[in-house]
Amino acid sequence: MSRTGIEPPRLGEPWLLTPGPLSTAYEVKVAMLRDWGSWDDDFRAMTYELRTRLVRMLGDGHEAYTCVPMQGSGSFAVESMLGTLVPRGGRALVLANGAYGKRAAETLRIMGRSHVVLDKGDFLPPRGYEVARMLADDPAITHVLVVHCETSSGVLNPLEEIADAVAHAGCRLLIDAMSSFGAIPIPPRRIAFDALVSSANKCIEGVPGFGFLLVRQDALLRCEGNAHSLSLDAYAQWATLEKTGQWRFTPPTHAVAAFLEALRLHEAEGGVEGRGARYRANRDALVSGMRGLGFETLLDTRWLSPIITTFFCPADPHFVFDRFYALMKRRGFIIYPGKLTEVDSFRLGCIGQVDVPVMNRLLEAVVDTLHDLGVRNPAPPAAAITKRALLDETEVAA
Ligand SMILES: *Cc1c(COP(=O)(O)O)cnc(C)c1O
């Protein structure tokens, strides 16, 4: 049983080295083995505990914020945040460097909110000076959306310099902290933001079913009637929660019960600090092990998040991703395909119920799988290295 010395999956269950859903603790699964009435006092108390624990996780300055849970996957919560916080007469700047930034822009397009996109391509980080320049050139912009960890490449975007640029221009910051909240601190005292979103099945290590907004109370109070959608109206959800203690529509009761257990384990691990330390140790073991085998990361060490890492596929023609995937799965590891448009890559996650011993077993599985495939040297093609050189250029530009 766990509690949680990090247990190997049993009964043929593989480890999920993915950005979520991810491997969860035994206690989290067991918490779902009963039913709850959503109107009942017991469940209302669970919702209250969930909301207060999440707000407190922000640390110093959390008193200004409230928590609005929202049914659905993480994208539903992003849509809820954008539709509720960006007023119909507002204009948003979306900082995109991967799939999730693009999805946020698409969301604004569909809901008919005025917006502009700074698109940095597959992985280059948006920089504070670029944001400052765009806000100076376009004074109609009211809100800026940044993806903290862009999970499609694993790049950790420079949140603090971006937040400074946004605050300096008198604009409002919205953060997609889906894959960072709970493992990387986002202290409101240092980072001025109106709202962030995350979901149950990322760094808190719950099961899928809902996301949540942490939003400044004073900002939310101005948002009545903004939303483009009945069910994704975060203001209305908040008003109902405050008045009745209940979610507006059927809540994912079992996912909430599992999440509370996940929150207790998160606290027992030392909160954001402890969770982040385990993920960083995972990342360090993974990256140094893979580099030792001859693999290369997409990103320079400085931009690597402790959440997920992108590796280039080897140039060797014996390397076929689908076969690599299938053989890794047979050895007990579910990995993730890459999302780069120009060179082939794959991703390995560092989050969920995995630790350094699991990472070491993963590395052994990679060695055995390369042997099965007949790949002697996993070095990437030259084009991959050219791609990475782009990063150095942004460093010079900064
Ligand atoms: C996971 C994730 C989302 C939400 O994805 P869903 O599939 O809707 O849960 C959004 N943004 C980022 C950065 C993510 O990692």
Short mmCIF file of N, CA, C and O and ligand atoms in Angstrom, two decimals, residues 19 73-76 78 100 103 147 149-151 176 178-179 199 202, ligand 1:
data_model
loop_
_atom_site.label_atom_id
_atom_site.label_comp_id
_atom_site.label_asym_id
_atom_site.label_seq_id
_atom_site.Cartn_x
_atom_site.Cartn_y
_atom_site.Cartn_z
N PRO A 19 1.56 13.79 -19.50
CA PRO A 19 1.22 15.03 -18.79
C PRO A 19 -0.18 14.99 -18.15
O PRO A 19 -0.72 16.04 -17.84
N SER A 73 -12.77 18.92 -18.53
CA SER A 73 -11.31 18.81 -18.58
C SER A 73 -10.70 20.21 -18.45
O SER A 73 -11.42 21.21 -18.33
N GLY A 74 -9.39 20.28 -18.48
CA GLY A 74 -8.71 21.56 -18.31
C GLY A 74 -9.12 22.62 -19.31
O GLY A 74 -9.25 23.80 -18.97
N SER A 75 -9.36 22.22 -20.55
CA SER A 75 -9.74 23.19 -21.58
C SER A 75 -11.06 23.88 -21.26
O SER A 75 -11.27 25.04 -21.61
N PHE A 76 -11.96 23.15 -20.57
CA PHE A 76 -13.23 23.76 -20.16
C PHE A 76 -12.96 24.91 -19.17
O PHE A 76 -13.61 25.95 -19.20
N VAL A 78 -10.13 26.64 -18.96
CA VAL A 78 -9.51 27.76 -19.70
C VAL A 78 -10.61 28.58 -20.38
O VAL A 78 -10.63 29.82 -20.30
N TYR A 100 -1.15 24.60 -26.58
CA TYR A 100 -2.14 25.11 -25.62
C TYR A 100 -2.38 26.61 -25.79
O TYR A 100 -3.50 27.07 -25.63
N ARG A 103 -4.63 26.82 -28.71
CA ARG A 103 -6.00 26.44 -28.34
C ARG A 103 -6.71 27.60 -27.65
O ARG A 103 -7.90 27.84 -27.86
N VAL A 147 0.77 30.83 -21.03
CA VAL A 147 0.81 29.43 -20.62
C VAL A 147 2.09 29.25 -19.82
O VAL A 147 3.18 29.46 -20.36
N CYS A 149 3.70 26.53 -18.05
CA CYS A 149 4.50 25.46 -18.66
C CYS A 149 3.77 25.03 -19.91
O CYS A 149 2.64 24.54 -19.82
N GLU A 150 4.35 25.24 -21.07
CA GLU A 150 3.71 24.81 -22.34
C GLU A 150 4.00 23.32 -22.48
O GLU A 150 5.09 22.91 -22.87
N THR A 151 3.01 22.53 -22.13
CA THR A 151 3.20 21.09 -22.00
C THR A 151 3.50 20.42 -23.34
O THR A 151 3.99 19.30 -23.37
N ASP A 176 -2.57 30.18 -17.78
CA ASP A 176 -2.85 28.76 -17.91
C ASP A 176 -1.74 28.04 -17.14
O ASP A 176 -0.63 27.85 -17.65
N MET A 178 -2.09 25.07 -15.94
CA MET A 178 -2.61 23.70 -15.89
C MET A 178 -1.58 22.71 -15.41
O MET A 178 -1.82 21.93 -14.51
N SER A 179 -0.39 22.74 -16.05
CA SER A 179 0.59 21.70 -15.77
C SER A 179 1.69 22.17 -14.81
O SER A 179 2.68 21.49 -14.64
N SER A 199 -6.04 21.93 -13.39
CA SER A 199 -7.06 20.87 -13.36
C SER A 199 -6.67 19.77 -12.40
O SER A 199 -5.54 19.72 -11.90
N LYS A 202 -3.35 16.95 -12.98
CA LYS A 202 -1.96 17.29 -13.31
C LYS A 202 -1.13 17.21 -12.02
O LYS A 202 -1.10 16.16 -11.41
C1 LIG B 1 -3.41 19.65 -19.89
C2 LIG B 1 -3.35 21.05 -20.29
C3 LIG B 1 -4.51 21.77 -20.67
C4 LIG B 1 -5.89 21.16 -20.70
O1 LIG B 1 -6.00 20.03 -21.49
P1 LIG B 1 -7.27 19.09 -21.34
O2 LIG B 1 -6.96 17.98 -22.30
O3 LIG B 1 -8.47 19.85 -21.72
O4 LIG B 1 -7.33 18.65 -19.90
C5 LIG B 1 -4.38 23.11 -20.95
N1 LIG B 1 -3.20 23.73 -20.91
C6 LIG B 1 -2.06 23.08 -20.56
C7 LIG B 1 -0.78 23.84 -20.51
C8 LIG B 1 -2.10 21.72 -20.25
O5 LIG B 1 -0.98 21.08 -19.90
#
